[in-house]
CSV table of C-alpha atoms and ligand atoms in Angstrom, one decimal:
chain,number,residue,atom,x,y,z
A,1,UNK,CA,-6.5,5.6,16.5
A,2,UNK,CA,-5.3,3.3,14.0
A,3,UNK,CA,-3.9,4.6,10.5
A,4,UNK,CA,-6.8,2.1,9.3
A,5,UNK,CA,-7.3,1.1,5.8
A,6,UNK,CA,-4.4,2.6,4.3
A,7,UNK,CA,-2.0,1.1,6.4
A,8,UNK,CA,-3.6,-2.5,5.3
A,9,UNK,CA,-3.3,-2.2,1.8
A,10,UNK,CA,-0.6,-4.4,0.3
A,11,UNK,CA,2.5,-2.2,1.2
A,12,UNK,CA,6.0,-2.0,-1.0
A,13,UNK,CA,7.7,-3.1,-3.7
A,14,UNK,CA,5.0,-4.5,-6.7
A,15,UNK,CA,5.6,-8.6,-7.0
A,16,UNK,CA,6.4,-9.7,-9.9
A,17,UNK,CA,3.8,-12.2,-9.5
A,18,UNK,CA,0.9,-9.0,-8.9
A,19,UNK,CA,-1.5,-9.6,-11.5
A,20,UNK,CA,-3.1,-5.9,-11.7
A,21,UNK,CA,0.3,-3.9,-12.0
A,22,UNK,CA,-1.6,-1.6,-14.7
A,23,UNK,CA,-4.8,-0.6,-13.8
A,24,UNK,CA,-7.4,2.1,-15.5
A,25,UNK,CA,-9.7,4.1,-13.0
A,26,UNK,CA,-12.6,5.3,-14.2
A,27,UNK,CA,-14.1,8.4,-12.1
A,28,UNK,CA,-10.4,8.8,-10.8
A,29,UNK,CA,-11.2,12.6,-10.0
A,30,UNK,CA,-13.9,12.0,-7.8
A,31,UNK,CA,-14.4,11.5,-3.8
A,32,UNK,CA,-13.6,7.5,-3.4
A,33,UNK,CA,-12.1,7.0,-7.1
A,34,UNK,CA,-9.3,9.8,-5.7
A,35,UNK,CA,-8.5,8.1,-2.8
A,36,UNK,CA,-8.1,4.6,-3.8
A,37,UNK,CA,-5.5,6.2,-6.8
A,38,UNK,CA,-3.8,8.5,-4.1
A,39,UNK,CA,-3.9,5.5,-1.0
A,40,UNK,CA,-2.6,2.6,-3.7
A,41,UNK,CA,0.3,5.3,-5.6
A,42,UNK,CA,1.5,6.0,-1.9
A,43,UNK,CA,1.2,2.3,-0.7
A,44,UNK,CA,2.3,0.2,-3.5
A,45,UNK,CA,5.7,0.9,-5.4
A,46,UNK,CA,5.4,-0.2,-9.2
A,47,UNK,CA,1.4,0.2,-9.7
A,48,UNK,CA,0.9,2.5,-12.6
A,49,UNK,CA,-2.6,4.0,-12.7
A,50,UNK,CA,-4.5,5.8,-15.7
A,51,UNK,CA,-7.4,7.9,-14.7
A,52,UNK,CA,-10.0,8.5,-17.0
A,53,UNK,CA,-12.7,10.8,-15.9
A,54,UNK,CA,-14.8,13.0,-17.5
A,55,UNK,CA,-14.5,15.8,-14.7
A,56,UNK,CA,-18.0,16.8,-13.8
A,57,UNK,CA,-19.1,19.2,-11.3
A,58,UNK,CA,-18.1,16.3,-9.0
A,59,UNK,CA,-14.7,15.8,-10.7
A,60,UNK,CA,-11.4,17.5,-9.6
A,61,UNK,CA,-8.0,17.4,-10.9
A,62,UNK,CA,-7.2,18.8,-7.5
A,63,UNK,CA,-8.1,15.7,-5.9
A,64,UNK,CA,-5.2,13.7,-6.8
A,65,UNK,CA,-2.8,17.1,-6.2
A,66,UNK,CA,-0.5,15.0,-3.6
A,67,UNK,CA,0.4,12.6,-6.1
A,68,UNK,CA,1.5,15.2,-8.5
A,69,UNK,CA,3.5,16.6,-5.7
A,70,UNK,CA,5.6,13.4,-5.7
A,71,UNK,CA,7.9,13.3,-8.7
A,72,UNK,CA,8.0,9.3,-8.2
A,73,UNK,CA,4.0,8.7,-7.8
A,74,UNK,CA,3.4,11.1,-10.4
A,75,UNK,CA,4.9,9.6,-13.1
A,76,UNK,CA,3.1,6.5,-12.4
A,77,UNK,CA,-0.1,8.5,-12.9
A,78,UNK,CA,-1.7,9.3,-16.6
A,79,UNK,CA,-5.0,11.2,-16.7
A,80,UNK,CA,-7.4,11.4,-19.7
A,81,UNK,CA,-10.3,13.7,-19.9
A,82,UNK,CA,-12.7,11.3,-21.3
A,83,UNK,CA,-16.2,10.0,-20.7
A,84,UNK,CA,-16.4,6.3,-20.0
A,85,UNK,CA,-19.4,5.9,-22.9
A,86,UNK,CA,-16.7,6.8,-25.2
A,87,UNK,CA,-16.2,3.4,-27.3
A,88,UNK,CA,-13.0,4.3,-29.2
A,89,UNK,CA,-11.3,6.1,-25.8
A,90,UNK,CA,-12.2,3.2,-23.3
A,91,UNK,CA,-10.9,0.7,-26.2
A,92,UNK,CA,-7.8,2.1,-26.3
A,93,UNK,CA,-7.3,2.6,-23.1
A,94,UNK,CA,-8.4,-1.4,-22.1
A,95,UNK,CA,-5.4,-2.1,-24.1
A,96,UNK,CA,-3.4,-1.4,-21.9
A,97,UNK,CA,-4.0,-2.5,-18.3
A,98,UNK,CA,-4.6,-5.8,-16.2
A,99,UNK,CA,-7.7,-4.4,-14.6
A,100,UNK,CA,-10.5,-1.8,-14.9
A,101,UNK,CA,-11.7,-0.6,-11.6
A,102,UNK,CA,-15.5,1.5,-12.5
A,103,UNK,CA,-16.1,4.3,-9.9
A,104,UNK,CA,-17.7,6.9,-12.4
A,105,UNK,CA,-21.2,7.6,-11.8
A,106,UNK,CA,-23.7,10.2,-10.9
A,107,UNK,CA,-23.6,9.6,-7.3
A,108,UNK,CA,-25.9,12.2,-5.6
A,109,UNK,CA,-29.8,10.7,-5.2
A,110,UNK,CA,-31.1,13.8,-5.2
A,111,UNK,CA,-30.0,15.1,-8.4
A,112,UNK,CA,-31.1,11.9,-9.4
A,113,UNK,CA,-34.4,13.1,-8.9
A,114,UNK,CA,-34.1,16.3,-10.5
A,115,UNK,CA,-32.2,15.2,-13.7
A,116,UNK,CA,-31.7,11.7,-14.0
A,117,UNK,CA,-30.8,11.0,-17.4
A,118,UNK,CA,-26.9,11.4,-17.1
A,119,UNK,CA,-27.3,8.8,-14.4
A,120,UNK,CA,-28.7,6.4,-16.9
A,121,UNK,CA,-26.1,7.3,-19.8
A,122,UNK,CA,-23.2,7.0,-17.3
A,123,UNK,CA,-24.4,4.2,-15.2
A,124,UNK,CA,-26.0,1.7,-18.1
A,125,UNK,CA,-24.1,2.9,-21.3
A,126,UNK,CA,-21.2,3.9,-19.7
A,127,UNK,CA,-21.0,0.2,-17.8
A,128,UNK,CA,-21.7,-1.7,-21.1
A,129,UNK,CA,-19.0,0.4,-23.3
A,130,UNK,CA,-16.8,-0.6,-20.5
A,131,UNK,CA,-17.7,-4.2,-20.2
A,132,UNK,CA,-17.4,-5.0,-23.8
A,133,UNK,CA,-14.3,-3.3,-23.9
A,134,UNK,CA,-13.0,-6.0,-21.6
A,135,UNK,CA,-14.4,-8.6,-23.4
A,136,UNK,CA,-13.3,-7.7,-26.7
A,137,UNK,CA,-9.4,-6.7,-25.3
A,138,UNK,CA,-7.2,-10.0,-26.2
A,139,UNK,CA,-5.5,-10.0,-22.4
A,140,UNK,CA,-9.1,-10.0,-21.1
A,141,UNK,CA,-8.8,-7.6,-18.4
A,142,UNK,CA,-10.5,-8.1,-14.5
A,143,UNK,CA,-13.5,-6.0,-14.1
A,144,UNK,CA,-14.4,-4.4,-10.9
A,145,UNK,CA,-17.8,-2.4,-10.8
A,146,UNK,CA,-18.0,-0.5,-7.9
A,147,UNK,CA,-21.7,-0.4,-6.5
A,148,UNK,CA,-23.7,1.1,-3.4
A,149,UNK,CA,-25.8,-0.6,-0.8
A,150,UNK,CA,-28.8,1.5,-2.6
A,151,UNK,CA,-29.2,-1.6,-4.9
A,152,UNK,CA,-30.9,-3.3,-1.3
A,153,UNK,CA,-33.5,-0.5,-0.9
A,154,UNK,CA,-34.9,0.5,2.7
A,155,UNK,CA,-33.9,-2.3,4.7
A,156,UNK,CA,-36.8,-2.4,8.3
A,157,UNK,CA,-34.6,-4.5,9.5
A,158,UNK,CA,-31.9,-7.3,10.1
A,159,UNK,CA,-28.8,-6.7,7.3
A,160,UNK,CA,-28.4,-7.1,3.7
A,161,UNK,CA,-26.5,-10.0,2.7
A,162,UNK,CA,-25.2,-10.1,-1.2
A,163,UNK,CA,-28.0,-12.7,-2.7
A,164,UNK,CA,-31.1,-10.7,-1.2
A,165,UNK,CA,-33.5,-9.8,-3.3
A,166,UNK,CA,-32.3,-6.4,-5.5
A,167,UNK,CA,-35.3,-3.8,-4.9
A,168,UNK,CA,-33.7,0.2,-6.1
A,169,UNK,CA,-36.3,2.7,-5.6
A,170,UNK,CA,-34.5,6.2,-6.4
A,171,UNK,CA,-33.3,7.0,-10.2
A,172,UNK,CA,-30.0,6.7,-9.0
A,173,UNK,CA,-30.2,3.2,-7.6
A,174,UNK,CA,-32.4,1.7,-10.4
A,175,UNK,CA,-29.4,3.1,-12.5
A,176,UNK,CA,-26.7,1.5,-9.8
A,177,UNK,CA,-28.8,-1.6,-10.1
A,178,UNK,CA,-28.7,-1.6,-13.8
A,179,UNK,CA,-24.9,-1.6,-14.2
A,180,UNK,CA,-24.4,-4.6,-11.9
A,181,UNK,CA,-27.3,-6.6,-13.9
A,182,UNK,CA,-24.9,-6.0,-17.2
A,183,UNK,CA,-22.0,-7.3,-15.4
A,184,UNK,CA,-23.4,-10.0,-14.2
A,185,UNK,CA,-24.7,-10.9,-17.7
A,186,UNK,CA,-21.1,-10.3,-19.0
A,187,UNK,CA,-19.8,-13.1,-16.5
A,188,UNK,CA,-22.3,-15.6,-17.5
A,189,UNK,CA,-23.1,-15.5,-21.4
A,190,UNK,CA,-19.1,-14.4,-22.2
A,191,UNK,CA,-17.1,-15.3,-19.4
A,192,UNK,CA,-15.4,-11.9,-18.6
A,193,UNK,CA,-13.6,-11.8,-15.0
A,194,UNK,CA,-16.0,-9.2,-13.4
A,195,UNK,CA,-16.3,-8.8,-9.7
A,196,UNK,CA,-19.0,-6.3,-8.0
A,197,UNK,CA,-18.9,-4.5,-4.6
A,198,UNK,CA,-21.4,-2.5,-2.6
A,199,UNK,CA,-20.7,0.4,-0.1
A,200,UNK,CA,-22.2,2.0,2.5
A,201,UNK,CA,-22.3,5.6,3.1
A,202,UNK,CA,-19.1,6.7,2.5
A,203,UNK,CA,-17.3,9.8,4.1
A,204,UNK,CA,-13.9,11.9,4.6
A,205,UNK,CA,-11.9,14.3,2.7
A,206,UNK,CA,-12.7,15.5,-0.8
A,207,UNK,CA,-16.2,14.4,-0.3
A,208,UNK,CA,-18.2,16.6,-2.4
A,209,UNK,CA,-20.4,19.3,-0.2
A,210,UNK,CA,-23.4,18.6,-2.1
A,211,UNK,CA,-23.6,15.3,0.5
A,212,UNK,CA,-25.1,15.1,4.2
A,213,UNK,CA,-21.5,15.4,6.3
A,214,UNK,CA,-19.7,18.0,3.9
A,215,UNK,CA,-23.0,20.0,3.1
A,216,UNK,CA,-23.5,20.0,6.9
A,217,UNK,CA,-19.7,20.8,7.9
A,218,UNK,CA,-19.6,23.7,5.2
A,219,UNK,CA,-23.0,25.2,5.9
A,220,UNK,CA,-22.1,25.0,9.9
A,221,UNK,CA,-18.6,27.1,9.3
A,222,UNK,CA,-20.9,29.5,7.7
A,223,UNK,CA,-23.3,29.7,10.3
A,224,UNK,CA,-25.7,28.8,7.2
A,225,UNK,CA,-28.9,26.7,8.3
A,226,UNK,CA,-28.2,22.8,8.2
A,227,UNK,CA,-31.4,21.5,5.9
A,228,UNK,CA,-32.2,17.8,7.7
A,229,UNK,CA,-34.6,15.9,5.7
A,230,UNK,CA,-38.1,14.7,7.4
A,231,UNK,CA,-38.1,13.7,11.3
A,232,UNK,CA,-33.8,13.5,10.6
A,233,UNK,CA,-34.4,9.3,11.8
A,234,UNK,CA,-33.4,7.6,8.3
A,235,UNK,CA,-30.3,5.3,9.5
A,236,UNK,CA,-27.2,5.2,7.2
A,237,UNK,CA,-24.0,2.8,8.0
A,238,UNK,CA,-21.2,4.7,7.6
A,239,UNK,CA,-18.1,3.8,5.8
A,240,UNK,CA,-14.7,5.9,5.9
A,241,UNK,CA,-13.3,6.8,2.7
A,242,UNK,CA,-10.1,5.0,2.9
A,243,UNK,CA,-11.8,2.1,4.3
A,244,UNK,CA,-14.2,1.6,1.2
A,245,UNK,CA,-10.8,2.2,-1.0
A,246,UNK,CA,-8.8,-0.4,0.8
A,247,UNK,CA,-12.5,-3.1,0.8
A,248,UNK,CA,-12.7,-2.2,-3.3
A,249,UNK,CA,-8.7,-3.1,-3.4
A,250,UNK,CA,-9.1,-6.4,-1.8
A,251,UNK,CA,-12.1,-7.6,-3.8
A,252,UNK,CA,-9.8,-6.6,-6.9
A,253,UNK,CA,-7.4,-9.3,-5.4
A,254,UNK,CA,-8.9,-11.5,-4.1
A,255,UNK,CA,-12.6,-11.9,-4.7
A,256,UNK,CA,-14.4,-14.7,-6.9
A,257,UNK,CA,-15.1,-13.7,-10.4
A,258,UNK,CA,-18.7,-13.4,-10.9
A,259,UNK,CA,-19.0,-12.5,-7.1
A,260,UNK,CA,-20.6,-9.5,-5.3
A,261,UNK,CA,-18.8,-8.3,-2.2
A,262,UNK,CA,-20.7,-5.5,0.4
A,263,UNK,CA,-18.5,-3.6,1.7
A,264,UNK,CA,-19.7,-2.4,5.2
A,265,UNK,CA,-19.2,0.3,7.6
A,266,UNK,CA,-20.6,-0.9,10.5
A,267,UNK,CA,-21.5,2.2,11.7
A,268,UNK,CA,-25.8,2.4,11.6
A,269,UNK,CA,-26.3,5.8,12.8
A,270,UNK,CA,-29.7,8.2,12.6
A,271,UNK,CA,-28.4,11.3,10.5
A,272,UNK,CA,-29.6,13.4,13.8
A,273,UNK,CA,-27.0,11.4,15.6
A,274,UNK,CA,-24.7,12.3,12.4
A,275,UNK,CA,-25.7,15.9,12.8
A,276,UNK,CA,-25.0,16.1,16.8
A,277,UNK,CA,-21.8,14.9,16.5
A,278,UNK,CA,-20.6,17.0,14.2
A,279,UNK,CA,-22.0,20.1,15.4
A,280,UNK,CA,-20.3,19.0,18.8
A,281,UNK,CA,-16.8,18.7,16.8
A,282,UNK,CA,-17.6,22.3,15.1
A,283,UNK,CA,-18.6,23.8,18.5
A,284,UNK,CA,-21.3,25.1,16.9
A,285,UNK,CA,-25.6,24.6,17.7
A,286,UNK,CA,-28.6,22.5,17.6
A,287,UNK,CA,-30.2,25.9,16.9
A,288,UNK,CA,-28.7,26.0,13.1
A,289,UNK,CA,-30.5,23.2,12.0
A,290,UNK,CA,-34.0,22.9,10.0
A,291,UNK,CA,-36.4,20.3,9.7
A,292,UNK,CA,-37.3,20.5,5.9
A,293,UNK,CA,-39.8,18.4,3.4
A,294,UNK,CA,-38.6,15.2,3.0
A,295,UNK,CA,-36.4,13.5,-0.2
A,296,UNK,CA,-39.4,11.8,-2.2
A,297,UNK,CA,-39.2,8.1,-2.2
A,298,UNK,CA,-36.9,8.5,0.9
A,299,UNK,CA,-34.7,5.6,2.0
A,300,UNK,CA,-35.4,5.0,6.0
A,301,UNK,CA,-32.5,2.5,6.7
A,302,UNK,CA,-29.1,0.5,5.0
A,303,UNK,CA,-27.4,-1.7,6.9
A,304,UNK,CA,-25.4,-3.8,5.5
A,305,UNK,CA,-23.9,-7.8,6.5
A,306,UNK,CA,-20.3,-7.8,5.9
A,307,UNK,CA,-19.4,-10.9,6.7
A,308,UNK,CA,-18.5,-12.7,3.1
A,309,UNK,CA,-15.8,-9.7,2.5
A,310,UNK,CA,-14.6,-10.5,6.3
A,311,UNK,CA,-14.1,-14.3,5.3
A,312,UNK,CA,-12.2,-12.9,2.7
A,313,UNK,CA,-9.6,-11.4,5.3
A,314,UNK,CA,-11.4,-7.7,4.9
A,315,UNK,CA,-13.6,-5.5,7.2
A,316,UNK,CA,-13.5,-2.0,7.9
A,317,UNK,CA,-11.6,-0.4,11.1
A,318,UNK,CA,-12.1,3.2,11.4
A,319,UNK,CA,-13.9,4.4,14.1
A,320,UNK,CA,-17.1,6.7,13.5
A,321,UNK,CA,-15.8,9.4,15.8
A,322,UNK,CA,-12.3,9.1,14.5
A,323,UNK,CA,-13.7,9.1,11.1
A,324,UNK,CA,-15.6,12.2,11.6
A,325,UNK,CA,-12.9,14.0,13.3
A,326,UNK,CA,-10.7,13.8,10.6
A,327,UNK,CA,-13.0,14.7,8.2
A,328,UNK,CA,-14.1,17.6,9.7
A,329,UNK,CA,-10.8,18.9,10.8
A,330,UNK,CA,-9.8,18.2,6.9
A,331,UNK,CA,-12.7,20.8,5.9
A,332,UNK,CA,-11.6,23.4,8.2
A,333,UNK,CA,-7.8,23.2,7.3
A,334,UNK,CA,-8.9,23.2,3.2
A,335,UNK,CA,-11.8,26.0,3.0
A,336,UNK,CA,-10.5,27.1,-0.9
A,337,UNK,CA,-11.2,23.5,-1.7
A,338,UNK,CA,-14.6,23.5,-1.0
A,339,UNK,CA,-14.8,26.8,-1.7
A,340,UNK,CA,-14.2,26.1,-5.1
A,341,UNK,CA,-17.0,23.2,-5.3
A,342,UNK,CA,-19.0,25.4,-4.3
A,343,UNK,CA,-18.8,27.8,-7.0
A,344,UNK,CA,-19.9,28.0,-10.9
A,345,UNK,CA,-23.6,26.1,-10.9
A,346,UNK,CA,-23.7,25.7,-7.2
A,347,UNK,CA,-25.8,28.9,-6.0
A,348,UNK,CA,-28.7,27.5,-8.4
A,349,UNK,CA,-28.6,23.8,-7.3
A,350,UNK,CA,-28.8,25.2,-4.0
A,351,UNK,CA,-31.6,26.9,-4.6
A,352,UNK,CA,-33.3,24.4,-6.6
A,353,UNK,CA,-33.0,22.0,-4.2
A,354,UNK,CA,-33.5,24.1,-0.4
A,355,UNK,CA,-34.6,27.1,-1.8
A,356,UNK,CA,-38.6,26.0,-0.8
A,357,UNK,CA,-37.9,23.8,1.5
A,358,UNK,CA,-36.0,26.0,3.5
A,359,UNK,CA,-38.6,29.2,3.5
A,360,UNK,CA,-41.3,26.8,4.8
A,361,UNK,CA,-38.8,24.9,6.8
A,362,UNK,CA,-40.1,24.2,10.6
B,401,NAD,P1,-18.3,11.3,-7.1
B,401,NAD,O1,-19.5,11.9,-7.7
B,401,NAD,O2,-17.5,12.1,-6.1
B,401,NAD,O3,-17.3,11.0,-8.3
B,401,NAD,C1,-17.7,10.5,-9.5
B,401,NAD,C2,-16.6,10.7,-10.5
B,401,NAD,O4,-17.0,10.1,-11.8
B,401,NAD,C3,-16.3,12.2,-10.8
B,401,NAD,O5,-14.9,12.4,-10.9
B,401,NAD,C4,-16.9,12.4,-12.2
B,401,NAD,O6,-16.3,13.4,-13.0
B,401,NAD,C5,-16.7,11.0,-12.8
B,401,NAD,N1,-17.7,10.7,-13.9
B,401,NAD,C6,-19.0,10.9,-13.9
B,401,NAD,N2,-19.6,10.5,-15.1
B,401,NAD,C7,-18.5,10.1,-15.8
B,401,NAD,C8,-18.4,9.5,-17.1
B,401,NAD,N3,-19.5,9.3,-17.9
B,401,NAD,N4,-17.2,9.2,-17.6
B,401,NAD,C9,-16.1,9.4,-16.9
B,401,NAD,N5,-16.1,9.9,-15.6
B,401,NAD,C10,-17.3,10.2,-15.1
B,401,NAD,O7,-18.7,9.9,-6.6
B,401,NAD,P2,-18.2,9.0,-5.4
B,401,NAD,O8,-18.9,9.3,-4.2
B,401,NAD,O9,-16.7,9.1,-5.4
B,401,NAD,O10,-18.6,7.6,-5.9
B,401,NAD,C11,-17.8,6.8,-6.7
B,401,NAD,C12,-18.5,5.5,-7.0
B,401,NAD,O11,-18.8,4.8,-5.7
B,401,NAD,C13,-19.8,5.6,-7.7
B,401,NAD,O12,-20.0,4.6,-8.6
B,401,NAD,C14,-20.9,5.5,-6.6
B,401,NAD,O13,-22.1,5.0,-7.1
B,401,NAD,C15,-20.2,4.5,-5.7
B,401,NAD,N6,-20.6,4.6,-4.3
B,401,NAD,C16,-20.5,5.8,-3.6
B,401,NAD,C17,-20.8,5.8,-2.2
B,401,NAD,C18,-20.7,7.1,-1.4
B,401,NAD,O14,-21.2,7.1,-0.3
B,401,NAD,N7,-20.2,8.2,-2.0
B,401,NAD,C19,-21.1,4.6,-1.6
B,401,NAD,C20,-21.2,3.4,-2.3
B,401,NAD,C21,-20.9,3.4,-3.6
B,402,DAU,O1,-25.5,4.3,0.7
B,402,DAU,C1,-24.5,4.5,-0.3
B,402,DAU,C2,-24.9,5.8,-1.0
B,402,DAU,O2,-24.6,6.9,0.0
B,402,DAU,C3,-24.1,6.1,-2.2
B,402,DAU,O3,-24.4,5.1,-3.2
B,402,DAU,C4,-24.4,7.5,-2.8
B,402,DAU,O4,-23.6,7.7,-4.0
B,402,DAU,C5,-24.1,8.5,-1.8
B,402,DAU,O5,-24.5,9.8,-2.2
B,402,DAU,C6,-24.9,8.2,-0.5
B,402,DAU,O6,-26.3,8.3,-0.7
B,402,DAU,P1,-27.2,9.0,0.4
B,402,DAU,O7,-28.4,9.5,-0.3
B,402,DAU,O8,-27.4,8.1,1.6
B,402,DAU,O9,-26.3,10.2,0.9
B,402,DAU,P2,-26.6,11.7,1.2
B,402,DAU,O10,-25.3,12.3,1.8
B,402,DAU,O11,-27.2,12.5,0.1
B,402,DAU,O12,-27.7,11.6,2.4
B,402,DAU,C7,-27.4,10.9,3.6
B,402,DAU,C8,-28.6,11.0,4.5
B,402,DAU,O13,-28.8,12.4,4.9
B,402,DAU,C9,-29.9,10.6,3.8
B,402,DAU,O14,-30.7,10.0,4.7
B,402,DAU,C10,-30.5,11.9,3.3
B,402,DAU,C11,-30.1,12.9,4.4
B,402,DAU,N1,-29.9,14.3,4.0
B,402,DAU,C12,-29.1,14.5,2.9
B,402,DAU,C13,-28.8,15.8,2.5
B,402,DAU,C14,-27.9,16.1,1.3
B,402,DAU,C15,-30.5,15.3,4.7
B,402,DAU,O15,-31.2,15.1,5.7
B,402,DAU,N2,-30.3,16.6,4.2
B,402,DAU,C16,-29.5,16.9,3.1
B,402,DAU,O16,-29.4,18.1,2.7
């Protein structure tokens, strides 16, 4: 097994020729805005790196814990508590930085369809405050909005290239969809220096249980029943998490303004496949799991073409089953993590969301 994406960022000492030494990351507490701040603190001497994240119930402090463990990354760290459709805060924190990287977001589809209006606030508002704070700031920062493969819809077949036709069908992804339309307009009508990507289905530590692998992992430790959607066939390509961090990094450098990068896994797998494996790795059964009513509006398959980020020197090299392993293993070893995401509002999103579909599960 290869180290992978981490090992393939730009390593050492910071150039001083590097044109995003300063950079502001937005949803910097979360799943994939926590690694890329811990992968590029660790990897590249110099980089200073403000986090500005409104700490949600998918937020956590204690997601960027090994960088405050080392003196030297951790004073090249700032965090703000702050929400991203804050004009004055993002203003004055534009300021300051050569780039804006955008991973905040309500990122779970099924919440989406429970409450969706915090996906619009954060994903449309939050995007624009954001966008016209890079166009107003006199340096004229680079923007990078970080997107999903959603934006495609089901895909029947063949693989999403980045000029397809954009066709969203959960709350979620109509919002997703939304925030790239804005940037897009920000490139043409006032020339800002945007770039866009889209990823896959992205796993590994610090993922938030409320997901497919982590829900699954946690639930299995507990012996808990596994809640699979439908016939458990929808096909996902999956990404690992320092992968997508590493894809995101090298769009930052190196991608076309006004450009849209997919950044793909190349891992298509049916989540039953998903589900086997893991269970394999946990040593645990088939007999846990539980067919249950499907997600309305269900997406069957992503897959994604990942060939204009490859001609760009980029594609993604960790294994599935090394992937997986390390995630899994990371669960196990860090039970009070997830644990603790899995307190305060948890028990009643639970049961809002399996409660019924587990008591007439099959
Ligand atoms: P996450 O839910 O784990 O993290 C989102 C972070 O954004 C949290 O720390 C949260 O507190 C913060 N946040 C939410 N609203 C905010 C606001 N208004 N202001 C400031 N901070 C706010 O999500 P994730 O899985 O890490 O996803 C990060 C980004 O990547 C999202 O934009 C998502 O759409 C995109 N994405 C995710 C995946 C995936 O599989 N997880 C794949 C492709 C793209
Ligand atoms: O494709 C990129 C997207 O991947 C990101 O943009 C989203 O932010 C991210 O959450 C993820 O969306 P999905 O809906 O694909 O991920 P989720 O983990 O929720 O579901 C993965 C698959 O597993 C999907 O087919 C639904 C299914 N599933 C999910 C859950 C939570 C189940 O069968 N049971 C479940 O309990």
């Amino acid at each position: 097994m290869t180290n992978g994406a981490i090992d393939r960022m730009t390593n050492g000492p910071t150039q001083p020729s590097e044109p995003y030494r300063r950079l502001l990351v937005t949803g910097g507490a979360g799943f994939i805005g926590s690694c890329y701040v811990r992968d590029v603190l660790a990897r590249r001497d110099g980089t200073e790196i403000t986090v500005l994240d409104k700490l949600t119930y998918a937020g956590n402090e204690a997601n960027l814990a090994p960088v405050r463990d080392d003196p030297e990354q951790a004073a090249r760290l700032r965090f703000v508590k702050g929400d991203i459709a804050d004009r004055e805060v993002v203003a004055d924190l534009v300021g300051d930085v050569d780039a804006v990287l955008n991973f905040a977001a309500e990122s779970h589809v099924d919440r989406s369809i429970l409450d969706p209006e915090a996906f619009l606030v954060t994903g449309v508002i939050g995007v624009h405050v954001l966008l016209e704070a890079c166009r107003t700031a006199a340096h004229r920062p680079r923007f990078l909005q970080v997107s999903t493969d959603e934006v495609y819809g089901s895909v029947p077949e063949g693989q999403s290239r980045e000029d397809d036709l954009l066709a969203p069908r959960s709350p979620y992804a109509a919002a997703k969809t939304s925030g790239e339309l804005l940037v897009r307009s920000y490139v043409v009508t006032h020339g800002v220096d945007a770039v866009v990507t889209r990823g896959s289905n992205t796993y590994g530590p610090y993922h938030h249980p409320e997901k497919l692998i982590p829900l699954f992992v946690t639930n299995a430790i507990d012996d808990k029943p596994l809640p699979l959607y439908g016939d458990g066939l929808q096909r996902r390509d999956w990404l690992y998490v320092s992968d997508h961090a590493a894809g995101i990094d090298h769009v930052l450098r190196h991608g076309r303004s006004g450009e849209t990068y997919n950044v793909a896994g190349g891992v298509e797998m049916a989540n039953r496949d998903t589900v086997t494996l893991l269970l394999k790795h946990l040593g645990k059964p088939w007999s846990l799991v539980r067919h249950v009513e499907d997600r309305p509006g269900h997406d069957r398959r992503y897959a994604m073409d990942g060939s204009k980020l490859a001609a760009l020197g980029w594609r993604a090299e960790t294994s599935f089953e090394d992937g997986l392993a390390r995630t899994i293993d990371w669960f196990v070893a860090n039970e009070p993590w997830w644990r603790a995401a899995r307190s305060g509002d948890w028990d009643a999103y639970y049961e809002r969301q399996y409660g019924q579909r587990l008591r007439t599960a099959t």
